[in-house]
Short mmCIF file of C-alpha atoms in Angstrom, two decimals:
data_model
loop_
_atom_site.label_atom_id
_atom_site.label_comp_id
_atom_site.label_asym_id
_atom_site.label_seq_id
_atom_site.Cartn_x
_atom_site.Cartn_y
_atom_site.Cartn_z
CA MET Z 1 -36.36 123.77 -22.50
CA ASN Z 2 -37.35 124.64 -18.94
CA GLN Z 3 -34.99 124.87 -16.09
CA GLN Z 4 -35.82 121.44 -14.63
CA THR Z 5 -35.16 119.63 -17.86
CA LYS Z 6 -31.86 121.40 -18.37
CA THR Z 7 -30.74 120.37 -14.93
CA GLU Z 8 -31.52 116.69 -15.62
CA VAL Z 9 -29.52 116.80 -18.90
CA ASP Z 10 -26.49 118.28 -17.18
CA SER Z 11 -26.64 115.55 -14.52
CA MET Z 12 -26.66 112.82 -17.16
CA ARG Z 13 -23.62 114.35 -18.88
CA HIS Z 14 -21.71 114.31 -15.61
CA VAL Z 15 -22.54 110.64 -15.11
CA TRP Z 16 -21.36 109.78 -18.63
CA ALA Z 17 -18.15 111.72 -18.18
CA LEU Z 18 -17.47 110.07 -14.84
CA THR Z 19 -18.14 106.64 -16.35
CA PHE Z 20 -15.72 107.38 -19.21
CA LEU Z 21 -13.00 108.39 -16.77
CA VAL Z 22 -13.49 105.22 -14.69
CA VAL Z 23 -13.27 102.99 -17.76
CA LEU Z 24 -10.16 104.86 -18.92
CA ALA Z 25 -8.53 104.40 -15.51
CA LEU Z 26 -9.26 100.71 -15.44
CA GLY Z 27 -7.78 100.26 -18.89
CA THR Z 28 -4.60 102.11 -17.85
CA LEU Z 29 -4.20 99.89 -14.81
CA ALA Z 30 -4.57 96.80 -16.96
CA CYS Z 31 -1.84 97.98 -19.29
CA GLN Z 32 0.49 98.60 -16.36
CA ALA Z 33 -0.17 95.10 -15.02
CA THR Z 34 1.24 93.57 -18.21
CA ALA Z 35 4.35 95.78 -18.30
CA THR Z 36 7.78 94.48 -17.29
CA PRO Z 37 8.18 95.13 -13.54
CA THR Z 38 10.94 97.45 -12.34
CA THR Z 39 13.94 96.13 -10.50
CA GLU Z 40 13.56 98.77 -7.82
CA THR Z 41 11.67 97.80 -4.72
CA PRO Z 42 8.76 100.00 -3.64
CA LEU Z 43 10.87 101.23 -0.68
CA GLU Z 44 13.70 102.40 -2.95
CA LEU Z 45 11.23 104.17 -5.23
CA ALA Z 46 9.78 106.08 -2.32
CA GLU Z 47 13.22 107.13 -1.14
CA THR Z 48 14.14 108.38 -4.66
CA THR Z 49 10.98 110.35 -5.24
CA GLY Z 50 10.63 111.40 -1.68
CA GLU Z 51 6.98 110.52 -1.88
CA ALA Z 52 5.12 108.02 0.16
CA THR Z 53 4.12 105.33 -2.24
CA SER Z 54 1.81 102.43 -1.42
CA ILE Z 55 3.28 98.93 -1.99
CA PRO Z 56 1.52 97.30 -4.93
CA PRO Z 57 0.83 93.48 -4.81
CA THR Z 58 3.61 91.22 -6.14
CA ILE Z 59 2.54 89.70 -9.44
CA THR Z 60 3.89 86.20 -10.22
CA PRO Z 61 4.91 86.05 -13.84
CA VAL Z 62 3.26 83.34 -15.95
CA PRO Z 63 5.86 80.69 -16.91
CA THR Z 64 6.73 80.46 -20.55
CA ILE Z 65 5.82 77.08 -22.05
CA THR Z 66 8.46 75.74 -24.39
CA PRO Z 67 6.94 73.29 -26.85
CA SER Z 68 8.64 69.86 -27.13
CA PRO Z 69 10.20 69.11 -30.45
CA MET Z 70 7.93 66.84 -32.46
CA SER Z 71 9.21 63.68 -34.13
CA PRO Z 72 8.89 63.70 -37.85
CA PRO Z 73 5.96 61.68 -39.09
CA THR Z 74 6.57 58.06 -40.03
CA PRO Z 75 6.47 57.81 -43.78
CA LEU Z 76 3.80 55.58 -45.24
CA ALA Z 77 4.93 52.15 -46.26
CA GLU Z 78 5.03 51.20 -49.85
CA SER Z 79 2.09 49.20 -51.02
CA ASP Z 80 4.16 46.00 -51.38
CA THR Z 81 5.81 46.28 -47.97
CA GLU Z 82 4.59 44.09 -45.09
CA VAL Z 83 3.60 46.11 -42.06
CA TYR Z 84 3.51 44.45 -38.63
CA LEU Z 85 1.17 46.15 -36.21
CA PRO Z 86 1.07 45.39 -32.49
CA LEU Z 87 -1.77 43.23 -31.23
CA VAL Z 88 -4.32 45.31 -29.38
CA ASN Z 89 -6.90 43.83 -27.05
CA THR Z 90 -10.10 45.46 -28.22
CA GLU Z 91 -12.19 43.78 -25.54
CA SER Z 92 -13.15 45.76 -22.47
CA THR Z 93 -11.00 45.15 -19.40
CA ARG Z 94 -13.67 46.33 -17.03
CA ASP Z 95 -15.83 43.94 -15.09
CA ALA Z 96 -19.54 44.22 -14.40
CA THR Z 97 -18.97 46.72 -11.57
CA GLY Z 98 -16.98 49.10 -13.77
CA SER Z 99 -13.71 48.38 -12.02
CA GLU Z 100 -10.62 47.60 -13.99
CA ALA Z 101 -10.39 43.82 -14.46
CA TYR Z 102 -7.00 42.19 -14.69
CA PRO Z 103 -6.53 38.63 -15.97
CA ALA Z 104 -5.99 36.05 -13.23
CA PRO Z 105 -2.64 34.24 -13.32
CA GLU Z 106 -2.55 30.74 -14.73
CA PRO Z 107 -3.13 28.23 -11.90
CA THR Z 108 -0.20 26.00 -10.95
CA PRO Z 109 -1.19 22.37 -11.56
CA THR Z 110 -1.38 20.32 -8.35
CA ARG Z 111 -0.62 16.60 -8.40
CA ARG Z 112 -3.78 14.86 -7.32
CA PRO Z 113 -3.29 11.88 -5.01
CA LYS Z 114 -4.14 8.54 -6.52
CA PRO Z 115 -7.34 7.35 -4.86
CA THR Z 116 -7.12 4.11 -2.93
CA PRO Z 117 -9.77 1.77 -4.32
CA THR Z 118 -12.28 0.53 -1.81
CA PRO Z 119 -11.76 -3.23 -1.50
CA GLU Z 120 -14.67 -5.46 -2.37
CA LEU Z 121 -16.14 -7.02 0.75
CA LEU Z 122 -16.09 -10.79 1.05
CA THR Z 123 -19.46 -12.46 0.78
CA LEU Z 124 -19.37 -15.16 3.44
CA ARG Z 125 -21.80 -17.70 4.75
CA THR Z 126 -23.27 -16.97 8.16
CA ASP Z 127 -24.23 -20.52 9.13
CA LEU Z 128 -20.72 -21.86 9.82
CA PRO Z 129 -19.76 -21.80 13.51
CA ALA Z 130 -16.30 -20.77 14.67
CA LEU Z 131 -14.32 -23.74 15.99
CA SER Z 132 -12.48 -23.87 19.28
CA LEU Z 133 -9.30 -25.96 19.34
CA PRO Z 134 -11.00 -29.06 20.80
CA GLU Z 135 -13.65 -28.88 18.04
CA TRP Z 136 -11.25 -29.14 15.13
CA PRO Z 137 -11.28 -32.58 13.44
CA ARG Z 138 -8.17 -34.63 14.00
CA PRO Z 139 -7.20 -38.21 13.08
CA VAL Z 140 -7.94 -41.18 15.28
CA ASN Z 141 -4.98 -41.92 17.57
CA ASP Z 142 -3.56 -38.51 16.72
CA ASN Z 143 0.16 -38.26 17.43
CA GLY Z 144 1.03 -35.08 15.52
CA MET Z 145 3.50 -36.99 13.33
CA CYS Z 146 3.47 -35.99 9.68
CA ILE Z 147 5.63 -35.56 6.57
CA HIS Z 148 5.40 -33.66 3.26
CA LEU Z 149 4.62 -36.46 0.83
CA SER Z 150 6.17 -35.63 -2.56
CA ARG Z 151 7.11 -32.86 -4.98
CA ASN Z 152 5.19 -34.56 -7.76
CA PRO Z 153 1.65 -33.12 -8.14
CA TYR Z 154 0.73 -35.97 -10.55
CA PRO Z 155 1.55 -39.14 -8.62
CA SER Z 156 0.41 -42.42 -10.07
CA PRO Z 157 -1.84 -44.69 -7.98
CA GLU Z 158 1.14 -47.02 -7.45
CA GLU Z 159 3.33 -44.18 -6.17
CA MET Z 160 0.56 -43.04 -3.84
CA ASP Z 161 0.11 -46.55 -2.45
CA ARG Z 162 3.86 -46.88 -1.84
CA ASP Z 163 4.12 -43.55 -0.02
CA ILE Z 164 1.05 -44.19 2.15
CA ALA Z 165 2.58 -47.53 3.16
CA ARG Z 166 5.73 -45.69 4.29
CA LEU Z 167 3.59 -43.31 6.36
CA GLN Z 168 1.82 -46.24 8.00
CA ALA Z 169 5.15 -47.90 8.79
CA MET Z 170 6.19 -44.76 10.71
CA LYS Z 171 2.73 -44.61 12.40
CA MET Z 172 2.11 -41.12 10.96
CA ARG Z 173 -1.43 -39.73 11.20
CA TRP Z 174 -1.02 -36.59 9.09
CA ALA Z 175 0.40 -35.82 5.62
CA LEU Z 176 0.86 -32.74 3.51
CA VAL Z 177 -0.09 -33.66 -0.07
CA LEU Z 178 0.62 -31.70 -3.24
CA TYR Z 179 -1.97 -32.25 -5.98
CA ALA Z 180 -2.50 -31.01 -9.51
CA ASP Z 181 -6.24 -31.31 -10.13
CA GLU Z 182 -9.50 -32.95 -9.18
CA ASN Z 183 -8.46 -36.24 -10.75
CA ILE Z 184 -5.62 -36.62 -8.25
CA LEU Z 185 -8.05 -35.88 -5.43
CA HIS Z 186 -10.46 -38.55 -6.62
CA MET Z 187 -7.58 -41.05 -6.75
CA ALA Z 188 -5.81 -40.13 -3.50
CA ALA Z 189 -8.55 -39.09 -1.07
CA PRO Z 190 -10.13 -42.54 -0.62
CA LYS Z 191 -6.68 -44.07 -0.06
CA PHE Z 192 -5.90 -41.66 2.80
CA ALA Z 193 -9.34 -42.13 4.29
CA ALA Z 194 -8.84 -45.91 4.33
CA ALA Z 195 -5.43 -45.50 6.00
CA GLY Z 196 -6.76 -43.27 8.77
CA ILE Z 197 -4.48 -40.38 7.71
CA ILE Z 198 -5.68 -36.79 7.41
CA PRO Z 199 -4.06 -34.90 4.53
CA VAL Z 200 -3.53 -31.18 4.29
CA TRP Z 201 -4.12 -30.60 0.59
CA ARG Z 202 -1.92 -28.12 -1.24
CA LYS Z 203 -3.00 -27.24 -4.76
CA MET Z 204 -0.06 -26.79 -7.16
CA LEU Z 205 -0.57 -23.10 -7.91
CA ARG Z 206 1.62 -20.02 -8.27
CA PRO Z 207 0.74 -16.83 -6.34
CA TYR Z 208 -0.23 -15.00 -9.53
CA GLU Z 209 -2.58 -17.77 -10.71
CA ALA Z 210 -6.29 -17.84 -9.94
CA TYR Z 211 -8.32 -20.98 -9.38
CA GLU Z 212 -11.85 -19.68 -9.55
CA GLY Z 213 -14.45 -22.36 -9.07
CA GLY Z 214 -11.83 -25.06 -8.50
CA TRP Z 215 -11.55 -24.53 -4.77
CA ALA Z 216 -15.20 -25.21 -4.05
CA ARG Z 217 -15.20 -28.31 -6.25
CA ASP Z 218 -12.06 -29.67 -4.55
CA VAL Z 219 -13.51 -29.13 -1.08
CA GLN Z 220 -16.60 -31.08 -2.07
CA ILE Z 221 -14.49 -33.97 -3.43
CA VAL Z 222 -12.54 -34.30 -0.19
CA GLN Z 223 -15.73 -34.18 1.88
CA GLN Z 224 -17.25 -36.80 -0.43
CA TYR Z 225 -14.64 -39.28 0.84
CA GLY Z 226 -15.21 -38.47 4.50
CA LEU Z 227 -12.05 -36.41 5.05
CA PRO Z 228 -11.95 -33.07 6.85
CA PRO Z 229 -11.23 -30.40 4.19
CA TYR Z 230 -7.88 -28.91 5.24
CA PHE Z 231 -6.68 -26.79 2.30
CA GLN Z 232 -3.46 -24.83 2.13
CA ILE Z 233 -4.03 -21.80 -0.13
CA TYR Z 234 -0.87 -20.84 -2.05
CA ASN Z 235 2.70 -21.43 -0.95
CA GLU Z 236 5.56 -19.07 -0.02
CA PRO Z 237 4.13 -16.14 -2.02
CA SER Z 238 6.95 -13.77 -0.99
CA LEU Z 239 9.66 -16.07 -2.36
CA ASP Z 240 11.27 -15.21 -5.70
CA GLN Z 241 11.26 -18.77 -7.01
CA GLU Z 242 7.46 -18.89 -6.83
CA TRP Z 243 7.43 -16.07 -9.42
CA TYR Z 244 10.11 -17.30 -11.84
CA GLU Z 245 7.59 -17.50 -14.70
CA HIS Z 246 6.12 -14.10 -13.85
CA GLY Z 247 9.05 -11.69 -13.80
CA GLY Z 248 10.94 -13.40 -10.99
CA LYS Z 249 9.96 -10.86 -8.33
CA PRO Z 250 7.04 -11.11 -5.90
CA GLU Z 251 4.19 -8.73 -6.72
CA TRP Z 252 1.80 -8.15 -3.86
CA ASP Z 253 -0.95 -6.69 -6.04
CA ASP Z 254 -0.88 -9.74 -8.32
CA PHE Z 255 -1.29 -12.05 -5.34
CA ILE Z 256 -3.59 -10.55 -2.73
CA GLY Z 257 -6.74 -10.62 -4.86
CA ASN Z 258 -6.20 -14.30 -5.59
CA LEU Z 259 -5.73 -15.03 -1.89
CA MET Z 260 -8.94 -13.22 -0.94
CA ASP Z 261 -10.94 -14.95 -3.67
CA ALA Z 262 -9.61 -18.37 -2.65
CA THR Z 263 -10.27 -17.67 1.02
CA GLU Z 264 -13.87 -16.73 0.28
CA GLU Z 265 -14.44 -19.76 -1.93
CA VAL Z 266 -12.90 -22.35 0.40
CA TYR Z 267 -14.73 -20.92 3.41
CA ASN Z 268 -18.12 -20.81 1.69
CA ALA Z 269 -17.64 -24.38 0.46
CA GLY Z 270 -17.23 -25.50 4.08
CA GLY Z 271 -13.47 -26.00 3.90
CA PHE Z 272 -10.79 -25.03 6.39
CA VAL Z 273 -8.77 -22.06 5.15
CA GLY Z 274 -5.00 -22.54 5.45
CA TRP Z 275 -2.64 -19.65 4.75
CA GLN Z 276 1.07 -20.13 4.27
CA PHE Z 277 3.67 -17.36 4.66
CA ILE Z 278 7.38 -17.37 5.39
CA ASN Z 279 7.43 -13.57 5.71
CA GLN Z 280 5.75 -12.07 8.77
CA GLU Z 281 5.20 -8.70 7.09
CA TRP Z 282 3.27 -10.37 4.26
CA LEU Z 283 1.16 -12.22 6.80
CA ASP Z 284 0.32 -8.93 8.54
CA ARG Z 285 -0.60 -7.29 5.25
CA ALA Z 286 -2.83 -10.22 4.31
CA LEU Z 287 -4.61 -10.06 7.65
CA ASP Z 288 -5.05 -6.29 7.18
CA GLU Z 289 -6.69 -6.95 3.82
CA LEU Z 290 -8.91 -9.66 5.26
CA GLU Z 291 -10.16 -7.18 7.86
CA ARG Z 292 -10.68 -4.40 5.29
CA ARG Z 293 -12.88 -6.81 3.35
CA GLY Z 294 -14.90 -7.71 6.41
CA GLY Z 295 -13.62 -11.28 6.54
CA GLN Z 296 -12.75 -11.64 10.24
CA GLN Z 297 -15.19 -14.51 10.67
CA VAL Z 298 -12.89 -16.65 8.48
CA LEU Z 299 -10.51 -16.82 11.45
CA GLY Z 300 -12.97 -19.12 13.20
CA ARG Z 301 -12.22 -21.82 10.61
CA PHE Z 302 -8.65 -20.86 9.75
CA PHE Z 303 -5.29 -22.57 10.25
CA PHE Z 304 -1.74 -21.45 9.54
CA VAL Z 305 0.91 -23.48 7.70
CA ALA Z 306 4.43 -22.69 8.90
CA HIS Z 307 7.71 -23.64 7.25
CA SER Z 308 10.23 -24.26 10.02
CA TYR Z 309 13.61 -25.42 8.75
CA GLY Z 310 16.37 -25.95 11.28
CA ASN Z 311 19.29 -25.18 8.94
CA ASN Z 312 22.16 -26.65 10.97
CA HIS Z 313 20.79 -25.48 14.33
CA PRO Z 314 20.01 -28.08 17.00
CA PRO Z 315 16.36 -28.69 17.97
CA GLU Z 316 16.56 -26.47 21.08
CA TYR Z 317 17.73 -23.41 19.11
CA ASP Z 318 15.04 -20.73 19.39
CA LEU Z 319 16.83 -17.39 18.90
CA ASP Z 320 15.27 -16.63 15.51
CA ILE Z 321 12.89 -17.90 12.89
CA HIS Z 322 15.54 -20.13 11.27
CA SER Z 323 14.86 -23.11 13.48
CA VAL Z 324 12.38 -25.94 13.91
CA LEU Z 325 10.86 -23.74 16.62
CA GLY Z 326 10.45 -20.86 14.19
CA TRP Z 327 6.64 -21.33 14.08
CA ARG Z 328 6.54 -19.74 17.55
CA PHE Z 329 7.21 -16.31 16.01
CA PHE Z 330 4.09 -16.60 13.86
CA ALA Z 331 2.10 -17.85 16.83
CA GLN Z 332 3.11 -14.76 18.79
CA GLN Z 333 2.06 -12.61 15.85
CA PHE Z 334 -1.48 -14.01 16.01
CA GLN Z 335 -1.55 -13.80 19.80
CA ASP Z 336 -0.52 -10.13 19.79
CA ARG Z 337 -3.06 -9.26 17.11
CA TYR Z 338 -6.12 -11.28 18.09
CA GLY Z 339 -5.50 -12.65 21.56
CA PHE Z 340 -5.50 -16.27 20.35
CA VAL Z 341 -3.54 -18.59 18.08
CA PRO Z 342 -5.27 -20.63 15.36
CA PRO Z 343 -4.19 -24.21 14.67
CA ILE Z 344 -0.65 -24.33 13.27
CA ILE Z 345 0.63 -27.15 11.10
CA VAL Z 346 4.30 -27.13 10.09
CA GLY Z 347 3.95 -28.08 6.42
CA GLU Z 348 7.69 -28.03 5.64
CA GLY Z 349 10.69 -28.13 7.93
CA GLY Z 350 13.34 -30.24 9.59
CA TRP Z 351 16.94 -30.69 8.43
CA ARG Z 352 18.85 -31.50 5.28
CA ILE Z 353 22.08 -33.51 5.41
CA GLY Z 354 25.06 -31.29 4.62
CA ASN Z 355 23.46 -28.00 5.68
CA ASP Z 356 26.13 -25.70 7.16
CA GLN Z 357 24.56 -22.22 6.98
CA ASP Z 358 25.50 -21.18 10.52
CA ALA Z 359 29.27 -21.35 11.11
CA HIS Z 360 28.69 -21.51 14.87
CA TYR Z 361 27.33 -25.04 14.48
CA PRO Z 362 28.63 -28.16 12.69
CA PRO Z 363 27.08 -29.28 9.41
CA ILE Z 364 24.20 -31.73 9.56
CA ASP Z 365 25.29 -35.34 9.16
CA ALA Z 366 23.25 -38.55 8.98
CA ASN Z 367 23.30 -39.08 12.75
CA MET Z 368 22.05 -35.54 13.43
CA HIS Z 369 19.41 -35.95 10.76
CA ARG Z 370 18.10 -39.07 12.50
CA ASP Z 371 18.31 -37.82 16.09
CA TYR Z 372 16.99 -34.33 15.46
CA HIS Z 373 13.86 -35.54 13.63
CA VAL Z 374 13.11 -38.14 16.29
CA GLU Z 375 13.36 -35.43 18.95
CA VAL Z 376 10.84 -33.22 17.15
CA PHE Z 377 8.31 -36.07 17.01
CA ARG Z 378 8.85 -36.68 20.72
CA TRP Z 379 7.42 -33.23 21.43
CA PHE Z 380 3.99 -34.77 20.86
CA GLN Z 381 4.81 -37.76 23.05
CA THR Z 382 6.22 -35.88 26.03
CA GLY Z 383 4.33 -32.59 25.73
CA VAL Z 384 7.60 -30.64 26.03
CA LEU Z 385 9.47 -28.74 23.30
CA SER Z 386 13.22 -29.00 22.85
CA ASN Z 387 13.75 -25.62 24.55
CA GLY Z 388 11.84 -26.79 27.64
CA GLU Z 389 8.59 -24.98 26.92
CA PRO Z 390 5.26 -26.85 27.07
CA LEU Z 391 3.92 -28.13 23.77
CA PRO Z 392 1.06 -25.74 22.89
CA ASP Z 393 -2.33 -27.20 22.01
CA TYR Z 394 -2.48 -25.17 18.80
CA LEU Z 395 0.51 -27.02 17.22
CA PHE Z 396 -1.38 -29.81 15.47
CA ALA Z 397 1.39 -31.50 13.46
CA PHE Z 398 4.98 -31.21 12.24
CA CYS Z 399 5.65 -32.35 8.64
CA PRO Z 400 9.36 -32.47 7.67
CA TRP Z 401 10.43 -32.01 4.07
CA LEU Z 402 10.41 -34.55 2.25
CA LEU Z 403 9.26 -38.18 1.93
CA SER Z 404 10.08 -38.95 -1.73
CA ALA Z 405 11.49 -37.13 -4.75
CA PRO Z 406 14.05 -38.30 -7.33
CA MET Z 407 15.79 -34.95 -7.80
CA ASP Z 408 15.85 -33.64 -4.21
CA ASP Z 409 18.61 -34.73 -1.84
CA SER Z 410 16.40 -33.79 1.12
CA ALA Z 411 14.02 -36.65 0.33
CA TRP Z 412 14.01 -39.60 2.66
CA PHE Z 413 13.28 -41.98 -0.24
CA ASP Z 414 13.88 -42.31 -3.98
CA SER Z 415 16.46 -39.50 -4.13
CA TYR Z 416 19.62 -39.58 -6.25
CA ALA Z 417 21.42 -38.97 -2.93
CA GLY Z 418 20.17 -42.28 -1.53
CA ASP Z 419 17.53 -43.22 1.01
CA ARG Z 420 17.71 -41.87 4.55
CA LEU Z 421 17.13 -45.28 6.07
CA MET Z 422 18.70 -44.40 9.42
CA THR Z 423 16.07 -41.70 9.96
CA PHE Z 424 13.26 -43.83 8.60
CA GLU Z 425 14.10 -46.80 10.85
CA ALA Z 426 14.49 -44.62 13.95
CA VAL Z 427 11.08 -42.97 13.46
CA LYS Z 428 9.47 -46.32 12.64
CA ASN Z 429 10.84 -47.78 15.89
CA MET Z 430 9.39 -45.06 18.10
CA PRO Z 431 6.79 -46.53 20.43
CA ALA Z 432 3.17 -45.90 19.52
CA PHE Z 433 1.56 -43.07 21.47
CA VAL Z 434 -1.44 -40.76 21.34
CA ARG Z 435 -0.90 -37.08 21.84
CA LYS Z 436 -2.60 -35.57 24.91
CA PHE Z 437 -4.07 -32.06 24.81
CA SER Z 438 -4.54 -29.85 27.83
CA TRP Z 439 -8.30 -30.45 27.86
CA GLU Z 440 -7.69 -34.21 27.95
CA LYS Z 441 -5.32 -34.33 30.91
#
């Protein structure tokens, strides 16, 4: 081995020895790192040994993990024992985006409002002109004097002849006539036409009863005999007694459709549409419905039938609707709504002997009954109402209740209470006159 090779071998041995010592030192340090640290601080150790000792880094001990006690395993159930397992939703709760999806709460039900049905529009002729007051047909020698004829919708020809003779004796030119069917019209219409009296026809019908097809036929019958077709459609629909066979209480919904159908049919047949209400709210509601159905043109051939009973108030009493001047409240209702008043005919009214409803006034006796009715008829003679107001052109006639009826003590004739001959004779003895309208003066 030459000198150079020997030198290289010695160098390698030194490297190996040095490497061994380094590894040994590192292992010693590792063992010291795991030993329990002394309670003396580095400063105290230096003071004891008198040597300057470097301060080693503080080593945080690793916490000891104490295992939690484990519950003993649940023993297996016997084969004949029922085991109830919790329900587990095996479906994914994530939505399409990968986000956690939670079920939405059940919606709270909301009460839906009941829809209001759209009313069916009236189908009306377009060839009938609206009538101004002077254009309305009236009887020859019109004096506005009238009476409600009878409560019997089936009068015999003899009864009709007798009652028409009584009208002629009192020089009356109008009558309100209750009828049952077309046979009564065929019997009565030619008699009134021959007497020169214009009837307002009132079909015997309850508010809940329809009369489809009958109205048009009846209008044609009346026109056949040369009479103007004044038709009152229904009677006192808001009054309980008109519903006594139908629950006893007025039902608007059971009435209004009948009224609209009758209005359409009478109008299209060429008749004059007469509405009768004793309740102003019901009149307003009916007019609202007429407008909703597009029937305003009916008002051009429309008249109103008022019921104006005086109770025991004198003729000049005008403080409320309970008077023979009560029709004025309905007239104002039309004026406020449309700016005009249609023809008004008082189809029932006047006084009944014995009435004492208002304690501020004496009961009605036979003398009052006579004098009060004569005064009402004088409105049409003098042109002045009992309260001093001018007689309006739109008041066509006043028809007191009642000419004849066996079972009604209000009747002037044929009543169990006796005939009201004082009143009859006084009206009969009134001088003949013809009513003057403002356009005739």
